[in-house]
PDB file of C-alpha atoms and ligand atoms in Angstrom:
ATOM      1  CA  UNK A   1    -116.059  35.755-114.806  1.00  0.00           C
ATOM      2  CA  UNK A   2    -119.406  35.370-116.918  1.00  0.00           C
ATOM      3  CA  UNK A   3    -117.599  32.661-119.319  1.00  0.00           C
ATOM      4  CA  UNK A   4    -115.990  30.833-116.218  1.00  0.00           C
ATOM      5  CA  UNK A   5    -119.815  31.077-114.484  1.00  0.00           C
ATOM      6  CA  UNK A   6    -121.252  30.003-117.634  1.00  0.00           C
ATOM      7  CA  UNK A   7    -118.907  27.026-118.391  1.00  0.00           C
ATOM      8  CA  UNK A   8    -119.731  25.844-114.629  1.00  0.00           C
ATOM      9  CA  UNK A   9    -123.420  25.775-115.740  1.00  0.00           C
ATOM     10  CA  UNK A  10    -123.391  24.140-119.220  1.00  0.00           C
ATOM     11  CA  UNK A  11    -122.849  20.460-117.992  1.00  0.00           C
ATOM     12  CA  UNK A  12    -126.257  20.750-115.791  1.00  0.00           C
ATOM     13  CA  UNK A  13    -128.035  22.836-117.772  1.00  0.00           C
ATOM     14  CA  UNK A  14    -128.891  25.503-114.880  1.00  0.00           C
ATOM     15  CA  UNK A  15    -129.202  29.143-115.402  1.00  0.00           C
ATOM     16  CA  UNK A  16    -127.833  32.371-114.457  1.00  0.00           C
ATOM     17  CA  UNK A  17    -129.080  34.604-112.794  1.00  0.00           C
ATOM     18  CA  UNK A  18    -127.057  37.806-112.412  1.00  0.00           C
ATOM     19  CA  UNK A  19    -128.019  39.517-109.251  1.00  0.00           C
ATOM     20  CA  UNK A  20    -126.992  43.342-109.794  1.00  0.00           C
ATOM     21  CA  UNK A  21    -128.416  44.507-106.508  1.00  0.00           C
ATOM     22  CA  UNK A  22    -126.512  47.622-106.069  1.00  0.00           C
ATOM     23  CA  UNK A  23    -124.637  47.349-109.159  1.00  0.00           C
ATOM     24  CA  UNK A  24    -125.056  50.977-111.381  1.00  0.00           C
ATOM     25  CA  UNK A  25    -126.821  50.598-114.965  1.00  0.00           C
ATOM     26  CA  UNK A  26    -124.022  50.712-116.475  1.00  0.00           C
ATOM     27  CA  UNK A  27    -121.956  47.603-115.557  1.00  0.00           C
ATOM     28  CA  UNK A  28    -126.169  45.999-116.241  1.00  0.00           C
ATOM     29  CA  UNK A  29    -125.430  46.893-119.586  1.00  0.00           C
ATOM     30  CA  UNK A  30    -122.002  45.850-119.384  1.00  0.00           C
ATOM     31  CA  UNK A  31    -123.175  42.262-118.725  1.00  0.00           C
ATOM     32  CA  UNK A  32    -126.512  42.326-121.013  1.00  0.00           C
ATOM     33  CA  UNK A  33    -124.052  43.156-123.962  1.00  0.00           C
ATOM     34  CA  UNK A  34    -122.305  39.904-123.647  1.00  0.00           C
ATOM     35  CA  UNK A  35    -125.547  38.221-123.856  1.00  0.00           C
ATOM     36  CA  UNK A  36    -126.806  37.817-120.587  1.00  0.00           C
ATOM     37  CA  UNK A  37    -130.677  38.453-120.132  1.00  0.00           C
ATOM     38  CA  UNK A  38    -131.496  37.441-116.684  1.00  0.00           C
ATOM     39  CA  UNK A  39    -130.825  39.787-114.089  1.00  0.00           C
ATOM     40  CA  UNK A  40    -132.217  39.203-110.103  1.00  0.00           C
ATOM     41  CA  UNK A  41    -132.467  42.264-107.556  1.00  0.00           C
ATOM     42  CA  UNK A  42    -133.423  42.169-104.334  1.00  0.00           C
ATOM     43  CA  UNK A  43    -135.165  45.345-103.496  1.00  0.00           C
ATOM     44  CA  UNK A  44    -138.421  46.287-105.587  1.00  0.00           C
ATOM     45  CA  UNK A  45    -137.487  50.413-105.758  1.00  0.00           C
ATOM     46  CA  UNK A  46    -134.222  49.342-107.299  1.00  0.00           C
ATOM     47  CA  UNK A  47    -135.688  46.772-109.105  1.00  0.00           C
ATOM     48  CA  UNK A  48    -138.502  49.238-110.706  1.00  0.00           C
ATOM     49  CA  UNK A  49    -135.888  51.934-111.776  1.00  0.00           C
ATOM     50  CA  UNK A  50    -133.524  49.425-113.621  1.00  0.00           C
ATOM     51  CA  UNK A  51    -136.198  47.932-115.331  1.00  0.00           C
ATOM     52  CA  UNK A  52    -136.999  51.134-116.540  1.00  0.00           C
ATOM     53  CA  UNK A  53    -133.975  52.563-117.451  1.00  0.00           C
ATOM     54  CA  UNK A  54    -132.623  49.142-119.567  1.00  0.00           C
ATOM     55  CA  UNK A  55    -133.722  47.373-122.681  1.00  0.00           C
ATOM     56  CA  UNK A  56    -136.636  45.658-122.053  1.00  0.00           C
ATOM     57  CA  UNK A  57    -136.209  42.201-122.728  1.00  0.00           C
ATOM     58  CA  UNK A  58    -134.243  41.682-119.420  1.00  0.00           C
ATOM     59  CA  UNK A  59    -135.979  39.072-117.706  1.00  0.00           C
ATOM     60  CA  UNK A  60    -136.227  40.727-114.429  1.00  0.00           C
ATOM     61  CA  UNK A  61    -136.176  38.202-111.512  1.00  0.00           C
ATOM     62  CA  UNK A  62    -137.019  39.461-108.023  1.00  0.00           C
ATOM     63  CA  UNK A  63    -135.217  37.419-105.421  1.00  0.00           C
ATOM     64  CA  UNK A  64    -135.080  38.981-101.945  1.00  0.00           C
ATOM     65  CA  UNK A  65    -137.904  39.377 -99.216  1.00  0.00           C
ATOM     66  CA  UNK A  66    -141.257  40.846-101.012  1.00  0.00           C
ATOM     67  CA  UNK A  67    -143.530  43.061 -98.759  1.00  0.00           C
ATOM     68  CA  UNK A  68    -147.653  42.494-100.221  1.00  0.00           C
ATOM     69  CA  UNK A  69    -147.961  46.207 -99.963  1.00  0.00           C
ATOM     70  CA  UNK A  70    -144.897  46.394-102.765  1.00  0.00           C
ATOM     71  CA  UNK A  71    -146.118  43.542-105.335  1.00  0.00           C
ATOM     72  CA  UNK A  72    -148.175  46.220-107.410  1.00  0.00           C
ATOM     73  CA  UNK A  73    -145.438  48.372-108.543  1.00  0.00           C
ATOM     74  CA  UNK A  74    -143.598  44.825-109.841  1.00  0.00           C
ATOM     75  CA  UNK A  75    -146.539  43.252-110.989  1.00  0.00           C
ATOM     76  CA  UNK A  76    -146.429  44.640-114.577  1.00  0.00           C
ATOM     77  CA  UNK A  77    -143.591  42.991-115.737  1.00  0.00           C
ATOM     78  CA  UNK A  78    -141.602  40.824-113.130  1.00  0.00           C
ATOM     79  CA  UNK A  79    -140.712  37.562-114.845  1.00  0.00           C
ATOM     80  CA  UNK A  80    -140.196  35.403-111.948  1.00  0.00           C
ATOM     81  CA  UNK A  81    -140.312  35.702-108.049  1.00  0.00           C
ATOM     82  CA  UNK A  82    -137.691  33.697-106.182  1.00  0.00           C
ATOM     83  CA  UNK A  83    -139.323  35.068-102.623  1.00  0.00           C
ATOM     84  CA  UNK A  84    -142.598  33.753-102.474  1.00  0.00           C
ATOM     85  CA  UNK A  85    -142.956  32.737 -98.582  1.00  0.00           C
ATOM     86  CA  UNK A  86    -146.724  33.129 -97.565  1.00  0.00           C
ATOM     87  CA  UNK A  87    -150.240  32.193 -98.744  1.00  0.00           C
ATOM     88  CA  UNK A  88    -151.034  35.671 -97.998  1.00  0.00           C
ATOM     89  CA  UNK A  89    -148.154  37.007-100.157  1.00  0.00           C
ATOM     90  CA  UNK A  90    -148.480  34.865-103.424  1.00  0.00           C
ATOM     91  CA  UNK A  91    -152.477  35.654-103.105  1.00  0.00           C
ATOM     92  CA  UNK A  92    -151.732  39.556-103.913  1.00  0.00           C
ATOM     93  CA  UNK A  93    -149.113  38.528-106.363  1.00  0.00           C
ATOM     94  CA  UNK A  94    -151.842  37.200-108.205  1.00  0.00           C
ATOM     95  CA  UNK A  95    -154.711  39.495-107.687  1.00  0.00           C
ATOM     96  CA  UNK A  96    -151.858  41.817-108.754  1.00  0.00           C
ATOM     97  CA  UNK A  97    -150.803  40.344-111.999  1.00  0.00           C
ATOM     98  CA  UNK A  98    -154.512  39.530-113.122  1.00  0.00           C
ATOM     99  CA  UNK A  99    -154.944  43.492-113.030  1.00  0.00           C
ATOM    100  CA  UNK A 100    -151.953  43.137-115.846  1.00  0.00           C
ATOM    101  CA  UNK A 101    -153.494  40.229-117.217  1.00  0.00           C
ATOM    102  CA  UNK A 102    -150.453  38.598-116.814  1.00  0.00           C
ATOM    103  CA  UNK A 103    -148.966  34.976-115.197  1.00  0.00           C
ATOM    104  CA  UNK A 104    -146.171  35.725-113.103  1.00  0.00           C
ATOM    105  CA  UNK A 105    -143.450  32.211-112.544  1.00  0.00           C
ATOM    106  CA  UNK A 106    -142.694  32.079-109.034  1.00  0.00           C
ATOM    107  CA  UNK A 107    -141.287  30.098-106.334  1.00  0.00           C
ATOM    108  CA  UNK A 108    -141.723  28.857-103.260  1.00  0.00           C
ATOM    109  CA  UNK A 109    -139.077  29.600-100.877  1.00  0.00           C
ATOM    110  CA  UNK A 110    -138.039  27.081 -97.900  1.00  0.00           C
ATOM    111  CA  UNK A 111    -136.347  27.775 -94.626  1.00  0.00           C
ATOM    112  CA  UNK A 112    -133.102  24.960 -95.292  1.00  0.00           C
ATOM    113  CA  UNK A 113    -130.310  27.663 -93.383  1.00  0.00           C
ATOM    114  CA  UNK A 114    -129.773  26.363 -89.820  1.00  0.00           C
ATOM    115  CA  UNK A 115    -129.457  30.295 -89.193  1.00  0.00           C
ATOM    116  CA  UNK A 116    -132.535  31.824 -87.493  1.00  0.00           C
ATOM    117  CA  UNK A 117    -134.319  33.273 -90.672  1.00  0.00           C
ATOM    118  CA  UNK A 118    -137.582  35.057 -91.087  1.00  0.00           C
ATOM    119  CA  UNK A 119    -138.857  34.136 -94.284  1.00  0.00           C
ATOM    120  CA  UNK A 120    -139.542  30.958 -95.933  1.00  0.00           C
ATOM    121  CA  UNK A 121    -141.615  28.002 -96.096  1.00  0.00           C
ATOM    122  CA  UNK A 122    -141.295  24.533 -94.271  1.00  0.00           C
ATOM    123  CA  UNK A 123    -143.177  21.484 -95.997  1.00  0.00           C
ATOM    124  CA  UNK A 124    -145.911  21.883 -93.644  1.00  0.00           C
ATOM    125  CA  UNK A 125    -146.914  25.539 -94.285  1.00  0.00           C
ATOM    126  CA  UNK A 126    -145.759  24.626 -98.251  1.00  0.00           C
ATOM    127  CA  UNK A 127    -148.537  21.633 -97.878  1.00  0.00           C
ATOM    128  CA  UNK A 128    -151.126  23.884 -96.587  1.00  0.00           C
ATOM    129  CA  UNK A 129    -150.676  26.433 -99.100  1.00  0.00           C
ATOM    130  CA  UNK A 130    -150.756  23.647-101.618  1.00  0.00           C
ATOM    131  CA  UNK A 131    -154.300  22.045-100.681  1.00  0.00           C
ATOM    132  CA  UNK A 132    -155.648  25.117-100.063  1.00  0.00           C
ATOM    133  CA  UNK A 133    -159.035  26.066-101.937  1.00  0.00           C
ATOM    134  CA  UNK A 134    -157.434  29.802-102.390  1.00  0.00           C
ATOM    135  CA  UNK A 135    -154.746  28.308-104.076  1.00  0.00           C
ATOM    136  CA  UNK A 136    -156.484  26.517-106.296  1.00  0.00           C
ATOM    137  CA  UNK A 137    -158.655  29.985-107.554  1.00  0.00           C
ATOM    138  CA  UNK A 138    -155.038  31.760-108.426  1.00  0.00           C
ATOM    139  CA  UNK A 139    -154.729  31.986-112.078  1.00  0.00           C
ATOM    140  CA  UNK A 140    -152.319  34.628-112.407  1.00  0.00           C
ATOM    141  CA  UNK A 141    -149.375  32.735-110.626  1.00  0.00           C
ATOM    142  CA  UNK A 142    -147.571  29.771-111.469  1.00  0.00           C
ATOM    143  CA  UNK A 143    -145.640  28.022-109.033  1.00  0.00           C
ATOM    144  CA  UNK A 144    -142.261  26.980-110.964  1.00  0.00           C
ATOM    145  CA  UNK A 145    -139.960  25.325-108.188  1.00  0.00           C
ATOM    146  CA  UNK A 146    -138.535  26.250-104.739  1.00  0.00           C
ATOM    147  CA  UNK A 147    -135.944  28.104-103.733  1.00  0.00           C
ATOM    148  CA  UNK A 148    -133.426  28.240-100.763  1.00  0.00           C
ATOM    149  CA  UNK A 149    -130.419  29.858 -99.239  1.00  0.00           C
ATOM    150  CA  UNK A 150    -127.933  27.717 -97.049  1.00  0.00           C
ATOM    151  CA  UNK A 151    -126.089  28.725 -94.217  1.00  0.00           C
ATOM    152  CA  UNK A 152    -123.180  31.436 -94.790  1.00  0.00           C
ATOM    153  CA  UNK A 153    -120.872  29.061 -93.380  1.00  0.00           C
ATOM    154  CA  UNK A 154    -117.576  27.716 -94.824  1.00  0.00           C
ATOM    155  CA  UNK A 155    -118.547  24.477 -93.849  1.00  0.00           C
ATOM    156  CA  UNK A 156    -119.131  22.968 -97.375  1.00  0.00           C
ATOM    157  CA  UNK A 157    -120.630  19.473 -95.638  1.00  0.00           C
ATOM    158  CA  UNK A 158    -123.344  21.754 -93.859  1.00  0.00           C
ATOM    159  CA  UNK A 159    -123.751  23.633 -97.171  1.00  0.00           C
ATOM    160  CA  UNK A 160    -124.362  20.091 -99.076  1.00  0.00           C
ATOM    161  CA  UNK A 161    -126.836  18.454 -96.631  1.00  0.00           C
ATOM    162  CA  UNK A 162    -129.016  21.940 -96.528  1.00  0.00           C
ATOM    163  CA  UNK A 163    -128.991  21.704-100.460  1.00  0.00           C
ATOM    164  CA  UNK A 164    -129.612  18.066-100.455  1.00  0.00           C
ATOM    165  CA  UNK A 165    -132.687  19.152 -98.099  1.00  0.00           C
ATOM    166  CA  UNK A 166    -133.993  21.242-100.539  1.00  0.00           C
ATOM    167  CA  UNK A 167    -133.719  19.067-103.779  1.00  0.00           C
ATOM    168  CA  UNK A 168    -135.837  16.789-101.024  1.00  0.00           C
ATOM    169  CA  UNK A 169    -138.287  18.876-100.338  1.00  0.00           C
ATOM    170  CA  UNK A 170    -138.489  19.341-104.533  1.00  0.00           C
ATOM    171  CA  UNK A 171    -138.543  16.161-105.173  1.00  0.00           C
ATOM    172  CA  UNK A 172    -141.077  15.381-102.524  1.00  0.00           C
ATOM    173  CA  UNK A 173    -143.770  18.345-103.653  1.00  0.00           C
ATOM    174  CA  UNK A 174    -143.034  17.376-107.719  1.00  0.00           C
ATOM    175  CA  UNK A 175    -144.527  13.512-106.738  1.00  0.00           C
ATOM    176  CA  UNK A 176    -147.018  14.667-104.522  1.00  0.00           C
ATOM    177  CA  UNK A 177    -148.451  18.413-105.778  1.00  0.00           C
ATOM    178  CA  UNK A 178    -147.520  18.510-108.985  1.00  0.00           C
ATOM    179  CA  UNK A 179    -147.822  15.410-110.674  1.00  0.00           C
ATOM    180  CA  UNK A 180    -148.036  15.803-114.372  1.00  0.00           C
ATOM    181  CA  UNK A 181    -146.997  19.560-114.337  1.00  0.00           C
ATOM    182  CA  UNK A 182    -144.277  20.506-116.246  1.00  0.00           C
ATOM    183  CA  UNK A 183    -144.060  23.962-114.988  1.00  0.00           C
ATOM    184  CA  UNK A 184    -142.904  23.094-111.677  1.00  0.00           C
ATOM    185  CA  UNK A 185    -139.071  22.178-112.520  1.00  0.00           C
ATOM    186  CA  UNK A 186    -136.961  24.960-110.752  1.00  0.00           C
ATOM    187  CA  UNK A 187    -134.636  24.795-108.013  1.00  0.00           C
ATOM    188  CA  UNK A 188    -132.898  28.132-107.279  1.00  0.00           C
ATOM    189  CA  UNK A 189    -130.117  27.514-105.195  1.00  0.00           C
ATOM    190  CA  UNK A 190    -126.129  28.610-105.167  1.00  0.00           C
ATOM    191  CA  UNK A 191    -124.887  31.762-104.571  1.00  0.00           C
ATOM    192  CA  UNK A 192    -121.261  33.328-105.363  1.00  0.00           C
ATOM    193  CA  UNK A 193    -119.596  31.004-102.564  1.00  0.00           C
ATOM    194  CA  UNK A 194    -121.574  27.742-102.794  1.00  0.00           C
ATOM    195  CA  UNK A 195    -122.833  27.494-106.624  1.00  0.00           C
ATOM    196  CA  UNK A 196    -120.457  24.639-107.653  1.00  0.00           C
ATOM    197  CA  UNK A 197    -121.828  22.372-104.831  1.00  0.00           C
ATOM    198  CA  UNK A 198    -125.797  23.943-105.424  1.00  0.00           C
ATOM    199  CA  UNK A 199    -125.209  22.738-108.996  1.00  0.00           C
ATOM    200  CA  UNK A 200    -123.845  18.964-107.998  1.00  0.00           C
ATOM    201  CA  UNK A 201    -126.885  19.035-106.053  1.00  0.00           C
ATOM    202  CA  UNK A 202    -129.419  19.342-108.262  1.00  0.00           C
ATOM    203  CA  UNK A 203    -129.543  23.195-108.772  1.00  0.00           C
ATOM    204  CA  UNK A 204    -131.119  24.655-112.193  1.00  0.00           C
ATOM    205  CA  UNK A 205    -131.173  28.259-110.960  1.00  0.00           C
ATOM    206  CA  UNK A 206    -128.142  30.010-109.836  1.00  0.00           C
ATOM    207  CA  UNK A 207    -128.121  33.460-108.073  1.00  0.00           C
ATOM    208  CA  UNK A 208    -124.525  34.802-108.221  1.00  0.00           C
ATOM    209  CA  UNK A 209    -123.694  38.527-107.432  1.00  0.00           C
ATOM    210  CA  UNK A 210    -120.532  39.414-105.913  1.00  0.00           C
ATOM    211  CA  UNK A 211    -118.338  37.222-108.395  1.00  0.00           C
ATOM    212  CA  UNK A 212    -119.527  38.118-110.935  1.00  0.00           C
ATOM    213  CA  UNK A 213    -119.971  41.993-111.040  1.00  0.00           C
ATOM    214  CA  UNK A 214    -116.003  42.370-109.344  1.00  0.00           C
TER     215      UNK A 214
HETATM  216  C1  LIG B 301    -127.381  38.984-102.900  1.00  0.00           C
HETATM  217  C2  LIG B 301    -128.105  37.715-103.135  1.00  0.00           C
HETATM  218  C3  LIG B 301    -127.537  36.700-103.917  1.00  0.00           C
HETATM  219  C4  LIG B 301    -126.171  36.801-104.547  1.00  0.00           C
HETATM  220  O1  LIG B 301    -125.191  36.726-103.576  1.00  0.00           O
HETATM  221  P1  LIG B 301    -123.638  36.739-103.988  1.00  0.00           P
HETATM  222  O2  LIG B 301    -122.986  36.117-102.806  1.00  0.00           O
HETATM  223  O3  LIG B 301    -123.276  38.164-104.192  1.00  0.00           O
HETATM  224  O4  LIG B 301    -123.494  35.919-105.203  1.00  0.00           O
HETATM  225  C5  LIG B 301    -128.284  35.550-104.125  1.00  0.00           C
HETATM  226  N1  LIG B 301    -129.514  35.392-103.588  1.00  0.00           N
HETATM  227  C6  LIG B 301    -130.088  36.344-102.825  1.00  0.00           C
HETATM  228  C7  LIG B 301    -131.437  36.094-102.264  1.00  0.00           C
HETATM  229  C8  LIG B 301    -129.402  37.539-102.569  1.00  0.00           C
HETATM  230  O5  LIG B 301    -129.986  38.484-101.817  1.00  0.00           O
END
């Protein structure tokens, strides 16, 4: 499944990256000794222990819902968070990284699932954040894209527009926030069931667990 996964990708350019939530080491190593480096979990225990069990120049990507009171134990050597929905939040990230004297990549994540869902930005909050004088004091973060999950539906039109929305709301921050800053050039969208259409739409990140690991 990696080759099929990775022959999707080539055309666009995108990434991979291999969730292994809940996957053992060894089927980790499995994958890392065909090549692949970039590896996204979504819990930071699990994410802590893997990182110290495996060769270390897995790029460790943390993707799922990040509690402030957990960013210290990740802060060390996280490559990118996907999961960054709060000021609050990405403000300890980066008191937490200067203490490592580190820059952590992350991105902001947007509410684009019509599904109730907890976490996540809109453009307004995303805005605020943006002009914020805190924001502008954090040296230890850099804000590399968005990310967003669509609706687990099988309703690939839905799917599209939500994706669409997000390669919007991209687009939108790129001409307005970051003008002149190549950092900010990540979208991190498709999962498993939806990364062909994530990628026509604009996708450079793919998360993709479940078809990959069976
Ligand atoms: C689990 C997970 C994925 C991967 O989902 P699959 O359907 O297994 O590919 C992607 N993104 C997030 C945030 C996840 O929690």
């Amino acid at each position: 499944m990696l080759n099929k996964i990775l022959s999707d990708l080539k055309p666009y350019n995108a990434k991979l990256v291999a969730v292994s939530k809940t996957r053992p080491n060894e089927a980790i190593q499995a994958m890392y000794d065909k090549g692949q480096r970039i590896f996204g979990e979504n819990r930071v225990p699990e994410l802590v222990e893997k990182h110290e069990a495996l060769a270390k120049d897995i790029e460790w990507h943390l993707i799922g819902h990040l509690q402030s009171k957990k960013a210290k134990a990740i802060a060390g050597f996280v490559s990118c968070i996907h999961s960054i929905d709060s000021q609050k939040l990405l403000a300890i990230v980066d008191k937490e990284a200067a203490k490592h004297d580190r820059v952590i990549d992350v991105l902001l994540q947007f509410k684009i699932a019509e599904e109730e869902t907890k976490y996540g930005f809109d453009l307004d909050s995303a805005n605020q954040l943006l002009d914020s004088e805190s924001y502008q004091t954090m040296k230890n973060i850099r804000v590399c894209g968005v990310m967003g999950m669509a609706t687990f539906t099988d309703n690939k039109d839905q799917v599209r527009a939500e994706f669409k929305n997000l390669k919007r709301i991209f687009d939108h921050l790129r001409e307005t926030k970051f003008v002149n800053n190549q950092n900010f050039k990540e979208i991190s969208m498709g999962m498993s069931g939806d990364y062909l259409i994530a990628l026509e739409e604009g996708s450079t990140m793919i998360r993709v667990g479940s078809l990959l690991f069976r």
